[in-house]
Amino acid sequence: MAENDFSETEKKPETVPEATPTAEESALLTRYADTFISSYQHSLDAKGRIIVPVCYRKALGDTFYIGPSFDFKAIALYPNLVWAQIRDGYAKLGRMNRELNLYTEQFDALSYRGQECDGQGRVLLPAKIRSLILKDEKDVEITGAQDHVRIVGRAAAEAKTQAFLDNLPDILDVIGSLSNR
């Protein structure tokens, strides 16, 4: 409503001034300012590009990595530092473990550095990771996942949401027990 949209008899709603946060509250706000949250549905175009929601672009940075999620069930968009921290974590686990070497070999093979959005906010999902994870699916869900963005097929996203809802009472019990420790 514009300021002029109130009649003489109507009162303009009062606005409550926003309280100035304490130093501790400011630190908390800063800690979560670049956390990836929210969920959006999009479709890949004929070239395999997807529009990256505006709210994710700043936190991703000018360039970022495209790679597999930890469980290889989603395509992930990682800020450069997050990808480096993940990769460094694997390197610190050692190089003498066969399974870890197989895992990092595939993680590296499906990771693409220097990715960026075009002028319309689209990014091309590389064909190899796209076909492995999304198969032929064109309708996807893009979801914030704390320190990265996840892209999954819409059917898989809907199934995961339904499984969550089906298990919600048990999940809430576990969360409740964590706060009682």
XYZ file of C-alpha atoms in Angstrom:
181
model
C 0.000 0.000 0.000
C 1.275 3.448 -0.819
C 1.174 6.107 1.876
C -1.754 7.800 0.092
C -3.857 4.611 0.082
C -5.302 5.282 3.564
C -8.528 7.230 3.983
C -8.902 9.984 6.536
C -10.582 7.581 8.976
C -8.123 4.721 8.579
C -4.953 4.642 10.591
C -1.679 3.977 8.876
C -0.166 0.787 10.352
C 2.619 1.513 12.773
C 6.028 0.196 11.863
C 8.115 -1.286 14.592
C 11.721 -0.190 14.359
C 14.125 -3.050 13.965
C 16.186 -3.589 17.091
C 19.914 -3.188 16.777
C 21.454 -6.638 17.199
C 23.992 -7.297 19.905
C 27.539 -8.263 18.948
C 26.669 -11.926 19.537
C 23.546 -11.644 17.380
C 25.526 -9.868 14.648
C 28.059 -12.702 14.652
C 25.219 -15.207 14.351
C 23.669 -13.300 11.438
C 27.052 -13.103 9.713
C 27.689 -16.830 10.202
C 24.497 -17.753 8.369
C 24.394 -14.917 5.810
C 25.821 -17.068 3.009
C 24.117 -20.315 4.004
C 22.331 -21.861 1.053
C 18.644 -22.338 1.911
C 15.364 -22.557 -0.035
C 14.197 -24.800 -2.837
C 13.238 -24.021 -6.428
C 11.929 -26.019 -9.357
C 13.463 -25.440 -12.770
C 13.915 -27.246 -16.069
C 17.092 -27.808 -18.030
C 17.105 -26.207 -21.455
C 17.962 -28.132 -24.638
C 21.705 -27.493 -24.093
C 21.680 -28.775 -20.493
C 21.786 -25.346 -18.858
C 19.958 -24.423 -15.704
C 19.110 -21.048 -14.247
C 20.868 -20.592 -10.916
C 18.473 -18.741 -8.588
C 19.613 -15.183 -7.890
C 19.749 -15.805 -4.132
C 22.540 -18.382 -4.654
C 24.737 -16.483 -7.109
C 26.469 -14.096 -4.696
C 27.391 -16.844 -2.233
C 28.676 -19.071 -5.060
C 30.976 -16.308 -6.273
C 31.964 -15.340 -9.794
C 33.316 -18.834 -10.425
C 32.527 -22.066 -8.627
C 32.791 -25.845 -8.915
C 30.213 -28.251 -10.268
C 30.660 -31.738 -8.847
C 28.877 -34.650 -7.243
C 27.309 -34.418 -3.805
C 28.869 -36.550 -1.071
C 26.536 -39.464 -1.848
C 26.694 -38.996 -5.651
C 22.880 -38.650 -5.721
C 22.891 -34.972 -6.674
C 24.841 -32.480 -8.709
C 26.371 -29.904 -6.393
C 27.406 -26.315 -7.002
C 30.235 -25.557 -4.578
C 31.841 -22.204 -3.780
C 35.565 -22.565 -4.527
C 36.582 -22.569 -0.856
C 33.992 -25.195 0.111
C 35.126 -27.536 -2.684
C 38.771 -27.076 -1.619
C 37.894 -27.801 2.026
C 36.054 -30.988 1.036
C 38.902 -32.155 -1.184
C 41.489 -31.294 1.467
C 39.507 -33.313 4.001
C 39.742 -36.361 1.748
C 43.470 -35.801 1.215
C 44.048 -35.687 4.985
C 42.461 -39.123 5.362
C 45.465 -40.611 3.592
C 46.231 -42.112 0.242
C 46.764 -45.712 1.200
C 43.091 -46.658 1.438
C 41.799 -48.326 -1.729
C 38.150 -47.313 -1.241
C 39.058 -43.705 -0.498
C 41.235 -43.605 -3.612
C 38.371 -44.965 -5.731
C 35.986 -42.443 -4.216
C 38.259 -39.418 -4.722
C 39.106 -40.577 -8.241
C 35.405 -40.451 -9.168
C 34.811 -37.251 -7.171
C 37.654 -35.558 -9.066
C 36.573 -36.954 -12.445
C 33.108 -35.447 -11.987
C 34.274 -32.080 -10.606
C 34.548 -29.066 -12.882
C 36.333 -25.911 -11.701
C 35.936 -22.397 -13.037
C 32.222 -22.653 -13.777
C 30.256 -19.429 -14.027
C 26.786 -18.174 -14.792
C 26.195 -16.477 -18.120
C 24.524 -13.072 -18.431
C 21.115 -14.683 -17.938
C 22.136 -16.539 -14.778
C 22.440 -19.936 -16.463
C 25.185 -22.497 -16.052
C 25.851 -25.501 -18.260
C 25.796 -28.761 -16.315
C 28.567 -30.886 -17.882
C 27.162 -33.811 -19.871
C 29.012 -36.542 -17.953
C 27.743 -35.614 -14.492
C 24.332 -34.677 -15.869
C 23.798 -38.067 -17.507
C 25.157 -40.014 -14.499
C 23.031 -38.271 -11.883
C 20.003 -36.835 -13.673
C 19.836 -39.455 -16.435
C 17.379 -38.021 -18.995
C 15.414 -35.969 -16.492
C 14.932 -32.327 -17.473
C 12.770 -31.169 -14.545
C 14.885 -30.584 -11.461
C 14.792 -29.199 -7.965
C 17.548 -26.834 -6.883
C 17.941 -26.805 -3.122
C 20.202 -25.019 -0.700
C 22.228 -27.481 1.364
C 24.009 -25.272 3.910
C 27.414 -24.838 2.230
C 26.481 -25.817 -1.335
C 23.576 -26.077 -3.766
C 22.073 -29.470 -4.701
C 20.420 -30.255 -8.027
C 18.332 -33.430 -8.251
C 15.641 -34.728 -10.545
C 12.204 -33.566 -9.482
C 10.900 -37.127 -9.010
C 13.818 -37.963 -6.682
C 13.251 -34.737 -4.735
C 9.564 -35.496 -4.305
C 10.328 -39.046 -3.147
C 12.850 -37.727 -0.610
C 10.343 -35.193 0.713
C 7.702 -37.903 1.079
C 10.139 -40.208 2.888
C 10.958 -37.328 5.239
C 7.285 -36.682 5.961
C 6.645 -40.390 6.513
C 9.489 -40.537 9.055
C 8.924 -37.139 10.665
C 7.621 -38.425 14.024
C 10.749 -40.569 14.481
C 12.988 -37.717 13.342
C 11.390 -35.361 15.861
C 11.915 -37.940 18.620
C 15.623 -38.137 17.773
C 15.925 -34.337 17.710
C 14.128 -34.164 21.058
C 16.525 -36.672 22.576
C 19.508 -34.631 21.383
C 18.355 -31.604 23.373
C 18.018 -33.737 26.530
C 21.684 -34.666 26.628
